PDB file of C-alpha atoms and ligand atoms in Angstrom:
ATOM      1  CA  UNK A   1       7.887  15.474 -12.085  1.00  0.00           C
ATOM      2  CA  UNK A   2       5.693  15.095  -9.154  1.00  0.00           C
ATOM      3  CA  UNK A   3       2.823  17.479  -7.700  1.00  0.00           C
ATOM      4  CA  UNK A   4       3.135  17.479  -3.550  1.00  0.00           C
ATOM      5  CA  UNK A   5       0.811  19.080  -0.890  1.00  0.00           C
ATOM      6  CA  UNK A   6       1.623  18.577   3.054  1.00  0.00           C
ATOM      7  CA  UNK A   7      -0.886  18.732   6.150  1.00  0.00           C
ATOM      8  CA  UNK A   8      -0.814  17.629   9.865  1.00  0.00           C
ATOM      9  CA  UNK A   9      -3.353  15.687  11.583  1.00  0.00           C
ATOM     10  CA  UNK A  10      -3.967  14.973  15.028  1.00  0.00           C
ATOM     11  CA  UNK A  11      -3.204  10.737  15.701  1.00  0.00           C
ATOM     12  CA  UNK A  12      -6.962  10.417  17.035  1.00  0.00           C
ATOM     13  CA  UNK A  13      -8.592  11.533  13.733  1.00  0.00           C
ATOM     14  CA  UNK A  14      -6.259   8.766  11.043  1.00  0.00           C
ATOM     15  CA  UNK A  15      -8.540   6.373  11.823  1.00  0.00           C
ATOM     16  CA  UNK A  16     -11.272   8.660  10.307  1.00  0.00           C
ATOM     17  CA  UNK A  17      -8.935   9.570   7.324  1.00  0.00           C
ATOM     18  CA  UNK A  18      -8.605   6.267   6.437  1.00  0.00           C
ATOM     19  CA  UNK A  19     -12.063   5.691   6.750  1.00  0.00           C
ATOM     20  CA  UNK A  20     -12.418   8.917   4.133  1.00  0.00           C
ATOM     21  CA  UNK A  21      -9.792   7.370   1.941  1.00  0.00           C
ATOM     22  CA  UNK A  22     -11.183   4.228   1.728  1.00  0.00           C
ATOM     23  CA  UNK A  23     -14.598   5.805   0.868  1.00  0.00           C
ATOM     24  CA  UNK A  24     -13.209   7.632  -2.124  1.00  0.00           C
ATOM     25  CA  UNK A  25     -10.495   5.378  -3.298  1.00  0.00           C
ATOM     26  CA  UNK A  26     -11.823   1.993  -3.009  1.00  0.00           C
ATOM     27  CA  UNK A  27      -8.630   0.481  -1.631  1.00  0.00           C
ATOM     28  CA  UNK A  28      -7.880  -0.314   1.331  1.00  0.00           C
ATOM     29  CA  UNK A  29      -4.454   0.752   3.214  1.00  0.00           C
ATOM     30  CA  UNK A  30      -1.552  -0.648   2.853  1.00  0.00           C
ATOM     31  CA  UNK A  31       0.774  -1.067   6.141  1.00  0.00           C
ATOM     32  CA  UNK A  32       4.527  -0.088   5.431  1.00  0.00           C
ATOM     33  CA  UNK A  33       7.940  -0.176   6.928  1.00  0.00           C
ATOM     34  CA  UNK A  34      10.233   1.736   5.685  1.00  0.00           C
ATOM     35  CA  UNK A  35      13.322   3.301   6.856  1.00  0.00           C
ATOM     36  CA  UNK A  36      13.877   6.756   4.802  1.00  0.00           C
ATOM     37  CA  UNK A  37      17.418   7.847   4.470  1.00  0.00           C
ATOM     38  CA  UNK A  38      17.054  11.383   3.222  1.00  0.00           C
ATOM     39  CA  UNK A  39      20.644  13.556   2.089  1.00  0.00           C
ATOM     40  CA  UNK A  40      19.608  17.162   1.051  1.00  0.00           C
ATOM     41  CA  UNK A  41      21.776  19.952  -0.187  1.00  0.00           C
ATOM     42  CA  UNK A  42      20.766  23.058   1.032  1.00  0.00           C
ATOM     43  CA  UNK A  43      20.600  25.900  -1.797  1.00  0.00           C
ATOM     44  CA  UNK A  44      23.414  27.487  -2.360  1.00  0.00           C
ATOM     45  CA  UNK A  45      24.837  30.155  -4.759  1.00  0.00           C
ATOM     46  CA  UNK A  46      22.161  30.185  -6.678  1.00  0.00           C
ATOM     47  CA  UNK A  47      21.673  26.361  -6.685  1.00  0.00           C
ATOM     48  CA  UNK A  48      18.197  25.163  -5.875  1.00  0.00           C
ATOM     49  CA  UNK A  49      17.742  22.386  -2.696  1.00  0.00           C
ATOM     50  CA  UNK A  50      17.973  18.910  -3.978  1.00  0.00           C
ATOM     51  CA  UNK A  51      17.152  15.569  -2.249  1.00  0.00           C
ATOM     52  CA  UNK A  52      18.135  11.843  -2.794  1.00  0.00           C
ATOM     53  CA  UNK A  53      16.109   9.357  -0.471  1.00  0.00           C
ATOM     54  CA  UNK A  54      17.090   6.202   0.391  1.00  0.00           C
ATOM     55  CA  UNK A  55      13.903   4.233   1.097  1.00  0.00           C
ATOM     56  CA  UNK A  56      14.321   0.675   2.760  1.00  0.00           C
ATOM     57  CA  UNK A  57      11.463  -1.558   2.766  1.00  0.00           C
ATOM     58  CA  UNK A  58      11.455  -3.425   5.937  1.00  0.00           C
ATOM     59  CA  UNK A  59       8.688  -5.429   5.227  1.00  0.00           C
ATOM     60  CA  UNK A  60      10.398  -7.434   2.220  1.00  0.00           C
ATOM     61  CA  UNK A  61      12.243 -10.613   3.607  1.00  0.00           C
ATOM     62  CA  UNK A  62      15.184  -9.247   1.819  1.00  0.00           C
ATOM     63  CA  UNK A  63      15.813  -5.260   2.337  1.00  0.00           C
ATOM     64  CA  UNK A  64      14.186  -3.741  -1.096  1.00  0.00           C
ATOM     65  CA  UNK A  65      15.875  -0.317  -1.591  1.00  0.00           C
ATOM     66  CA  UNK A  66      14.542   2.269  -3.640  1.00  0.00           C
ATOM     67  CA  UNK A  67      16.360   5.367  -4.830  1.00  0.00           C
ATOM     68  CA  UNK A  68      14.157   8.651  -5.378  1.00  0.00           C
ATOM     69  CA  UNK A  69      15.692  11.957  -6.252  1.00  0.00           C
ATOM     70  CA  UNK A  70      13.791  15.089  -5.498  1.00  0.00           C
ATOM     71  CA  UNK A  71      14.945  18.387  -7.245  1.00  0.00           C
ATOM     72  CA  UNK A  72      13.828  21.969  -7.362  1.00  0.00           C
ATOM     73  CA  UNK A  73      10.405  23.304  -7.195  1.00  0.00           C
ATOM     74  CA  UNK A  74       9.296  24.759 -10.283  1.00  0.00           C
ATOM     75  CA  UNK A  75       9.190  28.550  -9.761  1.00  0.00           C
ATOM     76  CA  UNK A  76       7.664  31.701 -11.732  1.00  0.00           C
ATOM     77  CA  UNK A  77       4.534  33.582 -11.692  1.00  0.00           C
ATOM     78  CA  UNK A  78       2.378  30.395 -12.582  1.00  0.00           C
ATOM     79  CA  UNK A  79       4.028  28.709 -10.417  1.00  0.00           C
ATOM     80  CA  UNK A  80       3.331  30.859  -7.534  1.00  0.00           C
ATOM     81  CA  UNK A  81      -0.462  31.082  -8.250  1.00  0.00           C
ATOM     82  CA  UNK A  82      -1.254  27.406  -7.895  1.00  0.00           C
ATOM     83  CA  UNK A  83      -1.588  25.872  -4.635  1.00  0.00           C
ATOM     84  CA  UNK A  84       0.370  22.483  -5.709  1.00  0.00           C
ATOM     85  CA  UNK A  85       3.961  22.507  -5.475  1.00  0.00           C
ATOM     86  CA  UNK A  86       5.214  21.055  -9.036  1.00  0.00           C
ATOM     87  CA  UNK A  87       8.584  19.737  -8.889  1.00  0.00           C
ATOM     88  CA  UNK A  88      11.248  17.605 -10.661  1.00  0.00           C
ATOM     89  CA  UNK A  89      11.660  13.607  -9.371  1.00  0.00           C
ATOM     90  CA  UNK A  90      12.970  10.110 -10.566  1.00  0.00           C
ATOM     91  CA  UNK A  91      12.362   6.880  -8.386  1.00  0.00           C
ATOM     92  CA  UNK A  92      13.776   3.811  -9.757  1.00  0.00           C
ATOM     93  CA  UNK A  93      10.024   2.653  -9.068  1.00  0.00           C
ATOM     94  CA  UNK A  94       6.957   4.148 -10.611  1.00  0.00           C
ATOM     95  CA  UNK A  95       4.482   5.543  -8.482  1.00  0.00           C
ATOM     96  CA  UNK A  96       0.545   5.076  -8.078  1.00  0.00           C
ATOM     97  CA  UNK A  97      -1.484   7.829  -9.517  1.00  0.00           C
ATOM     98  CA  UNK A  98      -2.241   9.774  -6.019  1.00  0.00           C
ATOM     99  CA  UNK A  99      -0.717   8.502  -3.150  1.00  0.00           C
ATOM    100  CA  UNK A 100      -1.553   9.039   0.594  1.00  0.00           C
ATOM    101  CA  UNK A 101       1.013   8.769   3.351  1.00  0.00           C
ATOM    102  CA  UNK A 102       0.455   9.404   6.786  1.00  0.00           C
ATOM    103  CA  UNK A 103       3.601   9.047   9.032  1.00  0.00           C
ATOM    104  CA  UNK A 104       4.883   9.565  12.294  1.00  0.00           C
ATOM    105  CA  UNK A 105       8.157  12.073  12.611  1.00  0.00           C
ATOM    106  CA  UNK A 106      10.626   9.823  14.856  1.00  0.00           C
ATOM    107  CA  UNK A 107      14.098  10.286  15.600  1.00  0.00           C
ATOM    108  CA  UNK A 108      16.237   6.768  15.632  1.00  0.00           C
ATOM    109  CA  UNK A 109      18.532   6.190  17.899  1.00  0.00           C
ATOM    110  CA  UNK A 110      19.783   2.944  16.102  1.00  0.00           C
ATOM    111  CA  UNK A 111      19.619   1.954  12.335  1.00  0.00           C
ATOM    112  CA  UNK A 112      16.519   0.432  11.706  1.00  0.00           C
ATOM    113  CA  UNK A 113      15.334   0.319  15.136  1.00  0.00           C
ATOM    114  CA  UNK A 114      12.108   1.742  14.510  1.00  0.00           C
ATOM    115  CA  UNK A 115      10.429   0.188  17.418  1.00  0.00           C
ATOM    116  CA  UNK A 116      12.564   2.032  20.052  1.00  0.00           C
ATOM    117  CA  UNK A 117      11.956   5.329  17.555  1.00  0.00           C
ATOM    118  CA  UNK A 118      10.937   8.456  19.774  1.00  0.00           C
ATOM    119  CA  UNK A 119       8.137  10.827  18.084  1.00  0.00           C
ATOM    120  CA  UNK A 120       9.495  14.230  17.659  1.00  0.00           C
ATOM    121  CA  UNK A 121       5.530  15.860  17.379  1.00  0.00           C
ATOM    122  CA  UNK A 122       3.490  13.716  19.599  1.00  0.00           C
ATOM    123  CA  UNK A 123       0.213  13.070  18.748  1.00  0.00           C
ATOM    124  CA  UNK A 124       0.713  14.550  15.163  1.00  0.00           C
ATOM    125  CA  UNK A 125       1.415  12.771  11.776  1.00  0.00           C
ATOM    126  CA  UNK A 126       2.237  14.173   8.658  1.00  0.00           C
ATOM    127  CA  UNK A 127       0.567  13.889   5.727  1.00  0.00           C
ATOM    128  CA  UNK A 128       1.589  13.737   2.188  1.00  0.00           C
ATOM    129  CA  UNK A 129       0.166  13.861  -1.074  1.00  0.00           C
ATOM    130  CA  UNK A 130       1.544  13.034  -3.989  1.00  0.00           C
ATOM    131  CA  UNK A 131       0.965  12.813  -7.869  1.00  0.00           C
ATOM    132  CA  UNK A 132       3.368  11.418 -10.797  1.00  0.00           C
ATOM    133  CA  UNK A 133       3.089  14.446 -13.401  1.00  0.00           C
ATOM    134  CA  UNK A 134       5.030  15.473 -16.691  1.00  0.00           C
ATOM    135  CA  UNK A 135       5.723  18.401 -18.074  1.00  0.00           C
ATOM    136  CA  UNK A 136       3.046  18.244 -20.838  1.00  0.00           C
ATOM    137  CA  UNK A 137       0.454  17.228 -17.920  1.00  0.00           C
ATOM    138  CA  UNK A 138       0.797  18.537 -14.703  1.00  0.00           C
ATOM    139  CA  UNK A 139      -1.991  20.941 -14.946  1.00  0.00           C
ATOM    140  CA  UNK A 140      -4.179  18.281 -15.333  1.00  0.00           C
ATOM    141  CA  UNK A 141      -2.409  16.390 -11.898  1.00  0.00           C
ATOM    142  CA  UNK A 142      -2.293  19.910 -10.465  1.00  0.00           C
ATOM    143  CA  UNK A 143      -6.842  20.240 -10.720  1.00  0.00           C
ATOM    144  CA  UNK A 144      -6.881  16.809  -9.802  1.00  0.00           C
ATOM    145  CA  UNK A 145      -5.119  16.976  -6.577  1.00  0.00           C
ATOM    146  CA  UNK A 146      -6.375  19.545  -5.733  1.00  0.00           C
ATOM    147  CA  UNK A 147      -9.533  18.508  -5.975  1.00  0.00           C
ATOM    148  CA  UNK A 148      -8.954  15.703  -4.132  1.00  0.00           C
ATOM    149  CA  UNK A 149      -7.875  18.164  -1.533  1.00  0.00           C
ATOM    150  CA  UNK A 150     -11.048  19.687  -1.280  1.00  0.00           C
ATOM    151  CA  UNK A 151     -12.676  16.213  -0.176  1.00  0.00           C
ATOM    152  CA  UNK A 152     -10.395  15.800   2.423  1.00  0.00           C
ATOM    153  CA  UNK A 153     -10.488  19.451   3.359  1.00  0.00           C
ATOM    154  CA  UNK A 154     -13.409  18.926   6.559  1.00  0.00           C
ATOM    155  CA  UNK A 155     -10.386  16.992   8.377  1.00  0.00           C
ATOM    156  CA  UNK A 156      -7.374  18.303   7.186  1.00  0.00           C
ATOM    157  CA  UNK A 157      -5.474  21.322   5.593  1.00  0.00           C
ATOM    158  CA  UNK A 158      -3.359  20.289   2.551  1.00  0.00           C
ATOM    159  CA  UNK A 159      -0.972  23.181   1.419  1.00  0.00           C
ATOM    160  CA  UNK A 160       2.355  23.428  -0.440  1.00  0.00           C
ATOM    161  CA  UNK A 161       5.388  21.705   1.591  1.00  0.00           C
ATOM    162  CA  UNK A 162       6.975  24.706   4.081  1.00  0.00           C
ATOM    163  CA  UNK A 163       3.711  26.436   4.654  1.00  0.00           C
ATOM    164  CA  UNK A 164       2.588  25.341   7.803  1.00  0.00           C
ATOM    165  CA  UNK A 165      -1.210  25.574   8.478  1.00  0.00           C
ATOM    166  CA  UNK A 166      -2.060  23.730  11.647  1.00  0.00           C
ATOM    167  CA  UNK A 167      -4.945  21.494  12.393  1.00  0.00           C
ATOM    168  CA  UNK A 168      -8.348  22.335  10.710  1.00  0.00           C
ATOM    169  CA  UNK A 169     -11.149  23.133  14.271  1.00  0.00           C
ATOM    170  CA  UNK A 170     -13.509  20.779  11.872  1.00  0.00           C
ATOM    171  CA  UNK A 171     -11.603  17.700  12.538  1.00  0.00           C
ATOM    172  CA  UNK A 172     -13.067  16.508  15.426  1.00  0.00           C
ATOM    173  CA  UNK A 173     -16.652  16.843  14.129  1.00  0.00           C
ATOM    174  CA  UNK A 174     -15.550  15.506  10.645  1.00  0.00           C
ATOM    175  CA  UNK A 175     -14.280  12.405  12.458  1.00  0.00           C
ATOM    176  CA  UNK A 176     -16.818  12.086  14.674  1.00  0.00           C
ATOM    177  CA  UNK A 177     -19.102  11.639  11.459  1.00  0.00           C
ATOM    178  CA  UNK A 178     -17.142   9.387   9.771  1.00  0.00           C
ATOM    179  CA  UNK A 179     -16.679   7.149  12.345  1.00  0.00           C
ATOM    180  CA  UNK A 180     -20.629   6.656  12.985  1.00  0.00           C
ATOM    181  CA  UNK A 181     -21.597   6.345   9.273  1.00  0.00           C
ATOM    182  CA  UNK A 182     -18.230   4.392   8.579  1.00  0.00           C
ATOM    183  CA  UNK A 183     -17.814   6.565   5.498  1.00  0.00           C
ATOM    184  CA  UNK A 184     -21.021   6.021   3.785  1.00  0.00           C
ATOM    185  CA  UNK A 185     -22.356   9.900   3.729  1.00  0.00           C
ATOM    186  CA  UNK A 186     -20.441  11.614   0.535  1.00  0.00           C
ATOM    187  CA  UNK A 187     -18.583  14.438   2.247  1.00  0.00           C
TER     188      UNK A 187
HETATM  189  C1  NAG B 201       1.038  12.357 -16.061  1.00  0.00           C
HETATM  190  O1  NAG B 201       2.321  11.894 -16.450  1.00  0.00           O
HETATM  191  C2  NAG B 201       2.943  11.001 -15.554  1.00  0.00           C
HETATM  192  C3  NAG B 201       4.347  10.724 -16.055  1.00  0.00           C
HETATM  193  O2  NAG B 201       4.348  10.308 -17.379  1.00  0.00           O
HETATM  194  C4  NAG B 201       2.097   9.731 -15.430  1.00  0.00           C
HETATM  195  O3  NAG B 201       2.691   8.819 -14.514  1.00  0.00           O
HETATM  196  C5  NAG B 201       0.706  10.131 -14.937  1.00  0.00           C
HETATM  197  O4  NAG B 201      -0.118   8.985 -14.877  1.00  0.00           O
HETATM  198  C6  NAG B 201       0.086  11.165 -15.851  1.00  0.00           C
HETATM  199  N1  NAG B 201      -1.170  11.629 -15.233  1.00  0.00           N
HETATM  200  C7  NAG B 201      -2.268  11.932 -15.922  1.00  0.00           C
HETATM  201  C8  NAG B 201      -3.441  12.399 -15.138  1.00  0.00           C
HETATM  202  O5  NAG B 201      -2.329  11.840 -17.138  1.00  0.00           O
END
């Protein structure tokens, strides 16, 4: 299982929310390639939405391919009142315990050719985060993402996938902030 919470932010303020990131995490960021072949089924007759991504790592001198399946959300009353989306997935590699991705929605003309890729939101990226959780502890992965929410809240609105929020108006001061104290104020 994984827990998953989506936001936008505007291109201008990642710098800032890496700067945050780096601040809380320790680590610095990573750079990846990767071309992300995604195949859904849409629900049907009862059937919940399903996902298998393809994920080529274009940064390996050999293509790396990973295999992740994504299945249904979990659903019911509890399920409703949290503001993590808990859901099933298995990746033939394990993930880290909260990850961070920002990335830019392009559509590819050509396979791989994500230089000549054309944005589909300009100056927006997506951001994702996600949490490796079981069934015995995703409440636990649940408080502590969203927690981790909360300290990213000044620059960004993190909600369940599908509910779309916008940009938060205390980005731009947020930034600002971070990007004269290069992250050394606790937020
Ligand atoms: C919860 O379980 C998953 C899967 O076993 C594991 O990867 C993750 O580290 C666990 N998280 C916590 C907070 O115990």
């Amino acid at each position: 299982m994984e827990c998953v919470v989506q936001g936008i932010i505007e291109t201008k303020h990642v710098e800032a929310l890496e700067i945050l990131l780096q601040g809380l995490s320790g680590v610095h960021r990573e750079s990846l390639r990767i071309h992300e072949l995604c195949l859904k089924s849409v629900p049907n007759l009862g059937l919940v939405s399903s996902e298998v991504r393809l994920l080529c790592d274009l940064e390996q001198p050999e293509p790396a391919w990973t295999v992740r399946h994504i299945g249904g959300a979990m659903r019911g009353a509890g399920a409703e009142q949290i503001s993590v989306l808990v859901r099933t997935m298995a990746e033939s590699k394990r993930g880290a315990q909260i990850t961070v991705t920002v990335s830019s929605i392009n559509k590819m003309l050509k396979l791989h050719a994500t230089d000549d890729a054309v944005p589909v939101t300009p100056g927006i990226q997506l951001v994702e985060v996600t949490a490796p959780a079981s069934s015995e502890n995703y409440t636990e992965v649940v408080a502590a993402v969203s927690s981790f929410c909360e300290y990213l809240a000044p620059l960004l609105h993190l909600s369940k996938p599908g509910v779309s929020t916008g940009v938060v108006p205390t980005a731009a001061a947020a930034a600002a902030s971070l990007m004269s104290d290069g992250g050394g104020t606790a937020l």
